[in-house]
PDB file of C-alpha atoms and ligand atoms in Angstrom:
ATOM      1  CA  UNK A   1     -12.507  13.337  15.660  1.00 90.00           C
ATOM      2  CA  UNK A   2     -10.693  12.792  12.386  1.00 97.00           C
ATOM      3  CA  UNK A   3      -8.258  15.696  12.736  1.00 97.00           C
ATOM      4  CA  UNK A   4      -7.420  14.753  16.310  1.00 97.00           C
ATOM      5  CA  UNK A   5      -6.598  11.124  15.425  1.00 98.00           C
ATOM      6  CA  UNK A   6      -4.464  12.153  12.464  1.00 98.00           C
ATOM      7  CA  UNK A   7      -2.501  14.480  14.688  1.00 98.00           C
ATOM      8  CA  UNK A   8      -2.148  11.815  17.370  1.00 97.00           C
ATOM      9  CA  UNK A   9      -0.799   9.271  14.898  1.00 98.00           C
ATOM     10  CA  UNK A  10       1.520  11.514  12.895  1.00 98.00           C
ATOM     11  CA  UNK A  11       3.051  12.954  16.062  1.00 97.00           C
ATOM     12  CA  UNK A  12       3.950   9.427  17.160  1.00 97.00           C
ATOM     13  CA  UNK A  13       5.624   8.494  13.858  1.00 98.00           C
ATOM     14  CA  UNK A  14       9.405   8.541  13.567  1.00 97.00           C
ATOM     15  CA  UNK A  15      10.879  10.541  10.719  1.00 97.00           C
ATOM     16  CA  UNK A  16      10.563   8.750   7.396  1.00 96.00           C
ATOM     17  CA  UNK A  17       7.350   6.905   8.283  1.00 98.00           C
ATOM     18  CA  UNK A  18       4.233   8.121   6.476  1.00 98.00           C
ATOM     19  CA  UNK A  19       0.557   7.652   7.190  1.00 98.00           C
ATOM     20  CA  UNK A  20      -1.890   6.362   4.581  1.00 98.00           C
ATOM     21  CA  UNK A  21      -5.422   7.200   5.706  1.00 98.00           C
ATOM     22  CA  UNK A  22      -7.600   4.268   4.642  1.00 98.00           C
ATOM     23  CA  UNK A  23     -10.856   5.859   3.562  1.00 98.00           C
ATOM     24  CA  UNK A  24     -12.639   2.822   2.054  1.00 97.00           C
ATOM     25  CA  UNK A  25     -16.386   2.794   2.796  1.00 96.00           C
ATOM     26  CA  UNK A  26     -16.176   6.362   4.123  1.00 96.00           C
ATOM     27  CA  UNK A  27     -17.660   9.285   2.211  1.00 96.00           C
ATOM     28  CA  UNK A  28     -15.819  12.046   0.380  1.00 97.00           C
ATOM     29  CA  UNK A  29     -16.770  14.420   3.210  1.00 97.00           C
ATOM     30  CA  UNK A  30     -14.600  12.420   5.631  1.00 97.00           C
ATOM     31  CA  UNK A  31     -11.691  12.600   3.182  1.00 98.00           C
ATOM     32  CA  UNK A  32     -12.125  16.364   2.894  1.00 98.00           C
ATOM     33  CA  UNK A  33     -12.010  16.634   6.663  1.00 98.00           C
ATOM     34  CA  UNK A  34      -8.791  14.613   6.818  1.00 98.00           C
ATOM     35  CA  UNK A  35      -7.292  16.649   3.989  1.00 98.00           C
ATOM     36  CA  UNK A  36      -8.112  19.863   5.827  1.00 98.00           C
ATOM     37  CA  UNK A  37      -6.182  18.436   8.799  1.00 98.00           C
ATOM     38  CA  UNK A  38      -3.109  18.079   6.578  1.00 98.00           C
ATOM     39  CA  UNK A  39      -3.450  14.438   5.470  1.00 98.00           C
ATOM     40  CA  UNK A  40      -2.317  13.837   1.868  1.00 98.00           C
ATOM     41  CA  UNK A  41      -2.116  10.044   1.286  1.00 98.00           C
ATOM     42  CA  UNK A  42      -5.391   8.115   1.075  1.00 98.00           C
ATOM     43  CA  UNK A  43      -5.861   4.354   0.649  1.00 98.00           C
ATOM     44  CA  UNK A  44      -8.776   2.626  -1.069  1.00 98.00           C
ATOM     45  CA  UNK A  45      -9.362  -1.049  -1.733  1.00 97.00           C
ATOM     46  CA  UNK A  46     -12.087  -1.189  -4.389  1.00 97.00           C
ATOM     47  CA  UNK A  47     -11.468   0.093  -7.901  1.00 97.00           C
ATOM     48  CA  UNK A  48     -15.002   1.376  -8.520  1.00 96.00           C
ATOM     49  CA  UNK A  49     -15.193   3.164  -5.193  1.00 97.00           C
ATOM     50  CA  UNK A  50     -11.826   4.771  -5.859  1.00 98.00           C
ATOM     51  CA  UNK A  51     -12.987   5.753  -9.339  1.00 97.00           C
ATOM     52  CA  UNK A  52     -16.030   7.547  -7.864  1.00 97.00           C
ATOM     53  CA  UNK A  53     -13.989   9.368  -5.240  1.00 98.00           C
ATOM     54  CA  UNK A  54     -11.293  10.299  -7.749  1.00 98.00           C
ATOM     55  CA  UNK A  55     -13.965  12.081  -9.804  1.00 97.00           C
ATOM     56  CA  UNK A  56     -15.567  13.671  -6.762  1.00 97.00           C
ATOM     57  CA  UNK A  57     -12.281  14.901  -5.270  1.00 98.00           C
ATOM     58  CA  UNK A  58     -10.439  15.973  -8.419  1.00 97.00           C
ATOM     59  CA  UNK A  59      -9.753  19.373  -6.906  1.00 97.00           C
ATOM     60  CA  UNK A  60      -7.908  17.931  -3.882  1.00 97.00           C
ATOM     61  CA  UNK A  61      -5.915  15.700  -6.194  1.00 96.00           C
ATOM     62  CA  UNK A  62      -4.861  18.718  -8.233  1.00 96.00           C
ATOM     63  CA  UNK A  63      -3.724  20.334  -4.974  1.00 97.00           C
ATOM     64  CA  UNK A  64      -1.559  17.381  -3.897  1.00 96.00           C
ATOM     65  CA  UNK A  65      -3.560  14.547  -2.391  1.00 98.00           C
ATOM     66  CA  UNK A  66      -2.492  11.063  -3.540  1.00 98.00           C
ATOM     67  CA  UNK A  67      -4.464   7.851  -3.985  1.00 98.00           C
ATOM     68  CA  UNK A  68      -2.946   4.566  -2.900  1.00 98.00           C
ATOM     69  CA  UNK A  69      -4.579   1.274  -3.824  1.00 98.00           C
ATOM     70  CA  UNK A  70      -4.290  -1.264  -0.997  1.00 98.00           C
ATOM     71  CA  UNK A  71      -6.786  -4.083  -1.678  1.00 97.00           C
ATOM     72  CA  UNK A  72      -6.856  -7.062  -3.980  1.00 97.00           C
ATOM     73  CA  UNK A  73      -6.920  -5.690  -7.521  1.00 98.00           C
ATOM     74  CA  UNK A  74      -8.543  -7.711 -10.285  1.00 97.00           C
ATOM     75  CA  UNK A  75      -6.717  -7.474 -13.584  1.00 98.00           C
ATOM     76  CA  UNK A  76      -9.844  -6.273 -15.403  1.00 98.00           C
ATOM     77  CA  UNK A  77     -10.118  -3.267 -13.027  1.00 98.00           C
ATOM     78  CA  UNK A  78      -6.573  -1.951 -13.415  1.00 98.00           C
ATOM     79  CA  UNK A  79      -7.545   0.249 -16.340  1.00 97.00           C
ATOM     80  CA  UNK A  80      -9.884   2.324 -14.171  1.00 97.00           C
ATOM     81  CA  UNK A  81      -7.215   3.461 -11.735  1.00 98.00           C
ATOM     82  CA  UNK A  82      -4.030   3.388 -13.844  1.00 98.00           C
ATOM     83  CA  UNK A  83      -4.312   7.005 -15.059  1.00 98.00           C
ATOM     84  CA  UNK A  84      -4.019   8.515 -11.567  1.00 98.00           C
ATOM     85  CA  UNK A  85      -3.154   6.008  -8.808  1.00 98.00           C
ATOM     86  CA  UNK A  86       0.067   6.985  -7.058  1.00 98.00           C
ATOM     87  CA  UNK A  87       1.091   3.686  -5.412  1.00 98.00           C
ATOM     88  CA  UNK A  88      -0.349   0.169  -5.622  1.00 98.00           C
ATOM     89  CA  UNK A  89       0.487  -1.648  -2.365  1.00 98.00           C
ATOM     90  CA  UNK A  90      -1.092  -4.929  -3.410  1.00 98.00           C
ATOM     91  CA  UNK A  91       0.766  -6.256  -6.459  1.00 98.00           C
ATOM     92  CA  UNK A  92       0.200  -9.923  -5.636  1.00 97.00           C
ATOM     93  CA  UNK A  93       1.038 -11.828  -8.834  1.00 97.00           C
ATOM     94  CA  UNK A  94       3.237 -11.583 -11.948  1.00 98.00           C
ATOM     95  CA  UNK A  95       0.071 -11.463 -14.050  1.00 98.00           C
ATOM     96  CA  UNK A  96      -1.269  -8.439 -12.192  1.00 98.00           C
ATOM     97  CA  UNK A  97       2.078  -6.657 -12.559  1.00 98.00           C
ATOM     98  CA  UNK A  98       1.960  -7.299 -16.299  1.00 98.00           C
ATOM     99  CA  UNK A  99      -1.507  -5.787 -16.537  1.00 98.00           C
ATOM    100  CA  UNK A 100      -0.503  -2.768 -14.440  1.00 98.00           C
ATOM    101  CA  UNK A 101       2.443  -2.318 -16.793  1.00 98.00           C
ATOM    102  CA  UNK A 102       0.207  -2.493 -19.851  1.00 98.00           C
ATOM    103  CA  UNK A 103      -2.254   0.064 -18.504  1.00 98.00           C
ATOM    104  CA  UNK A 104       0.524   2.338 -17.225  1.00 98.00           C
ATOM    105  CA  UNK A 105       2.163   2.417 -20.649  1.00 98.00           C
ATOM    106  CA  UNK A 106      -1.213   3.151 -22.211  1.00 98.00           C
ATOM    107  CA  UNK A 107      -1.679   6.049 -19.780  1.00 98.00           C
ATOM    108  CA  UNK A 108       1.853   7.303 -20.425  1.00 98.00           C
ATOM    109  CA  UNK A 109       2.881   6.760 -16.810  1.00 97.00           C
ATOM    110  CA  UNK A 110       5.129   4.712 -14.581  1.00 97.00           C
ATOM    111  CA  UNK A 111       3.199   3.265 -11.637  1.00 98.00           C
ATOM    112  CA  UNK A 112       4.991   2.527  -8.376  1.00 98.00           C
ATOM    113  CA  UNK A 113       4.035  -0.879  -6.970  1.00 98.00           C
ATOM    114  CA  UNK A 114       4.782  -2.866  -3.830  1.00 98.00           C
ATOM    115  CA  UNK A 115       5.077  -6.641  -3.865  1.00 98.00           C
ATOM    116  CA  UNK A 116       2.435  -7.993  -1.511  1.00 98.00           C
ATOM    117  CA  UNK A 117       4.107 -10.588   0.640  1.00 98.00           C
ATOM    118  CA  UNK A 118       2.187 -13.364   2.344  1.00 96.00           C
ATOM    119  CA  UNK A 119       3.705 -13.851   5.803  1.00 94.00           C
ATOM    120  CA  UNK A 120       0.606 -14.264   8.010  1.00 90.00           C
ATOM    121  CA  UNK A 121      -0.672 -17.550   9.375  1.00 85.00           C
ATOM    122  CA  UNK A 122      -4.051 -17.341   7.676  1.00 81.00           C
ATOM    123  CA  UNK A 123      -4.734 -19.078   4.426  1.00 79.00           C
ATOM    124  CA  UNK A 124      -5.185 -16.546   1.654  1.00 76.00           C
ATOM    125  CA  UNK A 125      -5.131 -16.664  -2.081  1.00 74.00           C
ATOM    126  CA  UNK A 126      -3.317 -13.362  -2.292  1.00 90.00           C
ATOM    127  CA  UNK A 127       0.325 -12.396  -2.108  1.00 95.00           C
ATOM    128  CA  UNK A 128       3.693 -13.877  -2.936  1.00 97.00           C
ATOM    129  CA  UNK A 129       5.303 -16.152  -0.368  1.00 96.00           C
ATOM    130  CA  UNK A 130       8.864 -14.975   0.334  1.00 96.00           C
ATOM    131  CA  UNK A 131      10.159 -17.827  -1.838  1.00 96.00           C
ATOM    132  CA  UNK A 132       7.842 -16.951  -4.715  1.00 97.00           C
ATOM    133  CA  UNK A 133       8.776 -13.290  -4.480  1.00 98.00           C
ATOM    134  CA  UNK A 134      12.491 -14.098  -4.572  1.00 97.00           C
ATOM    135  CA  UNK A 135      11.967 -16.399  -7.555  1.00 97.00           C
ATOM    136  CA  UNK A 136      10.063 -13.631  -9.331  1.00 97.00           C
ATOM    137  CA  UNK A 137      12.788 -11.072  -8.664  1.00 97.00           C
ATOM    138  CA  UNK A 138      15.387 -13.628  -9.726  1.00 96.00           C
ATOM    139  CA  UNK A 139      13.583 -14.239 -13.017  1.00 97.00           C
ATOM    140  CA  UNK A 140      14.198 -10.630 -14.036  1.00 95.00           C
ATOM    141  CA  UNK A 141      10.762 -10.511 -15.705  1.00 96.00           C
ATOM    142  CA  UNK A 142       9.946  -7.309 -13.816  1.00 96.00           C
ATOM    143  CA  UNK A 143      12.823  -5.507 -15.528  1.00 94.00           C
ATOM    144  CA  UNK A 144      10.904  -5.650 -18.811  1.00 96.00           C
ATOM    145  CA  UNK A 145       7.982  -3.774 -17.249  1.00 97.00           C
ATOM    146  CA  UNK A 146       8.846  -0.216 -18.204  1.00 96.00           C
ATOM    147  CA  UNK A 147       5.546   1.111 -16.841  1.00 97.00           C
ATOM    148  CA  UNK A 148       6.103  -0.357 -13.362  1.00 97.00           C
ATOM    149  CA  UNK A 149       8.565   0.726 -10.714  1.00 97.00           C
ATOM    150  CA  UNK A 150       8.935  -1.833  -7.944  1.00 97.00           C
ATOM    151  CA  UNK A 151       9.123   0.371  -4.881  1.00 97.00           C
ATOM    152  CA  UNK A 152       9.120  -2.107  -2.007  1.00 98.00           C
ATOM    153  CA  UNK A 153       7.003  -4.568  -0.069  1.00 98.00           C
ATOM    154  CA  UNK A 154       3.605  -4.682   1.627  1.00 98.00           C
ATOM    155  CA  UNK A 155       2.610  -7.212   4.271  1.00 98.00           C
ATOM    156  CA  UNK A 156      -0.137  -7.949   6.752  1.00 97.00           C
ATOM    157  CA  UNK A 157       0.417  -9.753  10.035  1.00 97.00           C
ATOM    158  CA  UNK A 158      -1.691 -12.609  11.339  1.00 95.00           C
ATOM    159  CA  UNK A 159      -4.992 -11.375  12.752  1.00 94.00           C
ATOM    160  CA  UNK A 160      -4.329 -12.205  16.406  1.00 95.00           C
ATOM    161  CA  UNK A 161      -3.910 -10.645  19.849  1.00 95.00           C
ATOM    162  CA  UNK A 162      -0.545 -12.372  20.186  1.00 97.00           C
ATOM    163  CA  UNK A 163       1.874  -9.500  19.742  1.00 97.00           C
ATOM    164  CA  UNK A 164       4.881 -11.845  19.567  1.00 97.00           C
ATOM    165  CA  UNK A 165       3.291 -13.530  16.577  1.00 97.00           C
ATOM    166  CA  UNK A 166       2.551 -10.180  14.915  1.00 97.00           C
ATOM    167  CA  UNK A 167       6.122  -9.063  15.494  1.00 98.00           C
ATOM    168  CA  UNK A 168       7.465 -12.299  14.008  1.00 97.00           C
ATOM    169  CA  UNK A 169       5.356 -11.808  10.851  1.00 97.00           C
ATOM    170  CA  UNK A 170       6.495  -8.195  10.432  1.00 98.00           C
ATOM    171  CA  UNK A 171      10.114  -9.153  11.016  1.00 98.00           C
ATOM    172  CA  UNK A 172       9.898 -11.778   8.293  1.00 97.00           C
ATOM    173  CA  UNK A 173       8.600  -9.140   5.902  1.00 98.00           C
ATOM    174  CA  UNK A 174      11.368  -6.752   6.907  1.00 98.00           C
ATOM    175  CA  UNK A 175      14.057  -9.402   6.380  1.00 98.00           C
ATOM    176  CA  UNK A 176      12.670 -10.159   2.937  1.00 97.00           C
ATOM    177  CA  UNK A 177      12.532  -6.443   2.104  1.00 97.00           C
ATOM    178  CA  UNK A 178      16.149  -5.872   3.132  1.00 96.00           C
ATOM    179  CA  UNK A 179      17.394  -8.927   1.304  1.00 96.00           C
ATOM    180  CA  UNK A 180      15.520  -8.013  -1.887  1.00 96.00           C
ATOM    181  CA  UNK A 181      16.780  -4.460  -1.724  1.00 95.00           C
ATOM    182  CA  UNK A 182      20.408  -5.461  -1.354  1.00 94.00           C
ATOM    183  CA  UNK A 183      20.246  -8.309  -3.910  1.00 94.00           C
ATOM    184  CA  UNK A 184      18.221  -6.604  -6.646  1.00 95.00           C
ATOM    185  CA  UNK A 185      18.055  -2.855  -6.076  1.00 94.00           C
ATOM    186  CA  UNK A 186      21.474  -1.864  -4.804  1.00 87.00           C
ATOM    187  CA  UNK A 187      21.979   1.852  -4.950  1.00 76.00           C
ATOM    188  CA  UNK A 188      24.895   3.164  -6.975  1.00 77.00           C
ATOM    189  CA  UNK A 189      26.805   6.409  -6.653  1.00 78.00           C
ATOM    190  CA  UNK A 190      24.729   7.888  -9.430  1.00 79.00           C
ATOM    191  CA  UNK A 191      21.367   6.384  -8.579  1.00 78.00           C
ATOM    192  CA  UNK A 192      19.754   5.784  -5.182  1.00 78.00           C
ATOM    193  CA  UNK A 193      17.654   2.651  -4.726  1.00 81.00           C
ATOM    194  CA  UNK A 194      13.993   3.082  -5.657  1.00 90.00           C
ATOM    195  CA  UNK A 195      13.074   0.067  -3.529  1.00 96.00           C
ATOM    196  CA  UNK A 196      12.454   1.967  -0.318  1.00 97.00           C
ATOM    197  CA  UNK A 197       8.948   1.339   1.005  1.00 98.00           C
ATOM    198  CA  UNK A 198       7.865  -1.232   3.577  1.00 98.00           C
ATOM    199  CA  UNK A 199       4.087  -0.948   4.016  1.00 98.00           C
ATOM    200  CA  UNK A 200       3.023  -2.584   7.292  1.00 98.00           C
ATOM    201  CA  UNK A 201       0.671  -1.731  10.128  1.00 98.00           C
ATOM    202  CA  UNK A 202      -3.063  -1.132  10.557  1.00 98.00           C
ATOM    203  CA  UNK A 203      -5.198   0.228  13.397  1.00 98.00           C
ATOM    204  CA  UNK A 204      -4.502  -2.658  15.790  1.00 97.00           C
ATOM    205  CA  UNK A 205      -0.841  -3.306  15.061  1.00 98.00           C
ATOM    206  CA  UNK A 206       0.825  -0.179  13.698  1.00 98.00           C
ATOM    207  CA  UNK A 207       2.937   0.464  16.791  1.00 98.00           C
ATOM    208  CA  UNK A 208       4.558  -2.947  16.360  1.00 98.00           C
ATOM    209  CA  UNK A 209       4.909  -2.405  12.601  1.00 98.00           C
ATOM    210  CA  UNK A 210       6.743   0.894  13.116  1.00 98.00           C
ATOM    211  CA  UNK A 211       9.005  -0.856  15.597  1.00 98.00           C
ATOM    212  CA  UNK A 212       9.774  -3.440  12.925  1.00 98.00           C
ATOM    213  CA  UNK A 213      10.800  -0.873  10.324  1.00 98.00           C
ATOM    214  CA  UNK A 214       7.594   0.053   8.491  1.00 98.00           C
ATOM    215  CA  UNK A 215       7.782   3.167   6.287  1.00 98.00           C
ATOM    216  CA  UNK A 216       4.055   3.358   5.421  1.00 98.00           C
ATOM    217  CA  UNK A 217       1.255   2.576   7.844  1.00 98.00           C
ATOM    218  CA  UNK A 218      -2.296   2.090   6.549  1.00 98.00           C
ATOM    219  CA  UNK A 219      -4.891   3.194   9.080  1.00 98.00           C
ATOM    220  CA  UNK A 220      -8.639   3.299   8.648  1.00 98.00           C
ATOM    221  CA  UNK A 221     -10.691   2.578  11.762  1.00 97.00           C
ATOM    222  CA  UNK A 222      -8.626   4.657  14.181  1.00 98.00           C
ATOM    223  CA  UNK A 223      -9.081   7.732  11.989  1.00 98.00           C
ATOM    224  CA  UNK A 224     -12.532   7.360  10.475  1.00 97.00           C
ATOM    225  CA  UNK A 225     -14.317   5.014  12.891  1.00 94.00           C
ATOM    226  CA  UNK A 226     -15.981   1.716  12.082  1.00 92.00           C
ATOM    227  CA  UNK A 227     -16.850   1.048   8.457  1.00 90.00           C
ATOM    228  CA  UNK A 228     -20.475   0.702   7.416  1.00 81.00           C
ATOM    229  CA  UNK A 229     -20.418  -2.114   4.874  1.00 77.00           C
ATOM    230  CA  UNK A 230     -24.055  -1.799   3.785  1.00 64.00           C
TER     231      UNK A 230
HETATM  232  C1  PLP B 301      -8.921  -1.905   5.384  1.00 69.99           C
HETATM  233  C2  PLP B 301      -7.449  -2.072   5.309  1.00 69.99           C
HETATM  234  C3  PLP B 301      -6.592  -1.392   6.190  1.00 69.99           C
HETATM  235  C4  PLP B 301      -7.066  -0.517   7.342  1.00 69.99           C
HETATM  236  O1  PLP B 301      -7.508  -1.314   8.400  1.00 69.99           O
HETATM  237  P1  PLP B 301      -7.925  -0.679   9.815  1.00 69.99           P
HETATM  238  O2  PLP B 301      -7.862  -1.841  10.741  1.00 69.99           O
HETATM  239  O3  PLP B 301      -9.284  -0.135   9.655  1.00 69.99           O
HETATM  240  O4  PLP B 301      -6.928   0.358  10.156  1.00 69.99           O
HETATM  241  C5  PLP B 301      -5.222  -1.548   5.998  1.00 69.99           C
HETATM  242  N1  PLP B 301      -4.719  -2.330   5.014  1.00 69.99           N
HETATM  243  C6  PLP B 301      -5.518  -2.998   4.162  1.00 69.99           C
HETATM  244  C7  PLP B 301      -4.892  -3.835   3.102  1.00 69.99           C
HETATM  245  C8  PLP B 301      -6.898  -2.901   4.272  1.00 69.99           C
HETATM  246  O5  PLP B 301      -7.686  -3.579   3.422  1.00 69.99           O
END
């Protein structure tokens, strides 16, 4: 039951932690059901699928639902989602951030983005290592991107049953997040820091992620059931 799972999860979340319902591969009807249960943030990981659902669910969007993009985003697809996406969790290269900036400016918007940090054991092409992310922040290049607001960090833990390993990955992401925030986004008296989001935690590891300081958990399977990839 979609409504039941959403209630179960949100009741367990400490204040300040928000749920992103990951609706990829699930139909608009499932999103409507979650929306009716009070869910407002939805995560998708394919630009074309998001584009279809955005058109189909325009009414919910007008009423306050928000689309988050959480998967690997190819630069040539940014233009499809730039006019309406609310947060991109998966900004994984300087080049992608530049393209998001370009399309945001074109759409007359500022798009909030999270730096995707690679902390897991698996080999992957995607994400900044902590060193690369610090070098990028240090370069100051992001300050020229007037259409992008860097809003925090996203990370995935190693895909393992070893909860100590998962916790270690999440803690590394949290340490990076805190260091970046204090070194590059210090709040002033007049302006609070905009670098506030730490997106960590999926169906199998969100309890650990919340323990480690996550502010956004991204949950698909627990809410919507198994995905049908056909
Ligand atoms: C699919 C996906 C999720 C949701 O995973 P579940 O295990 O189904 O909760 C979360 N984050 C990202 C980046 C994803 O691609």
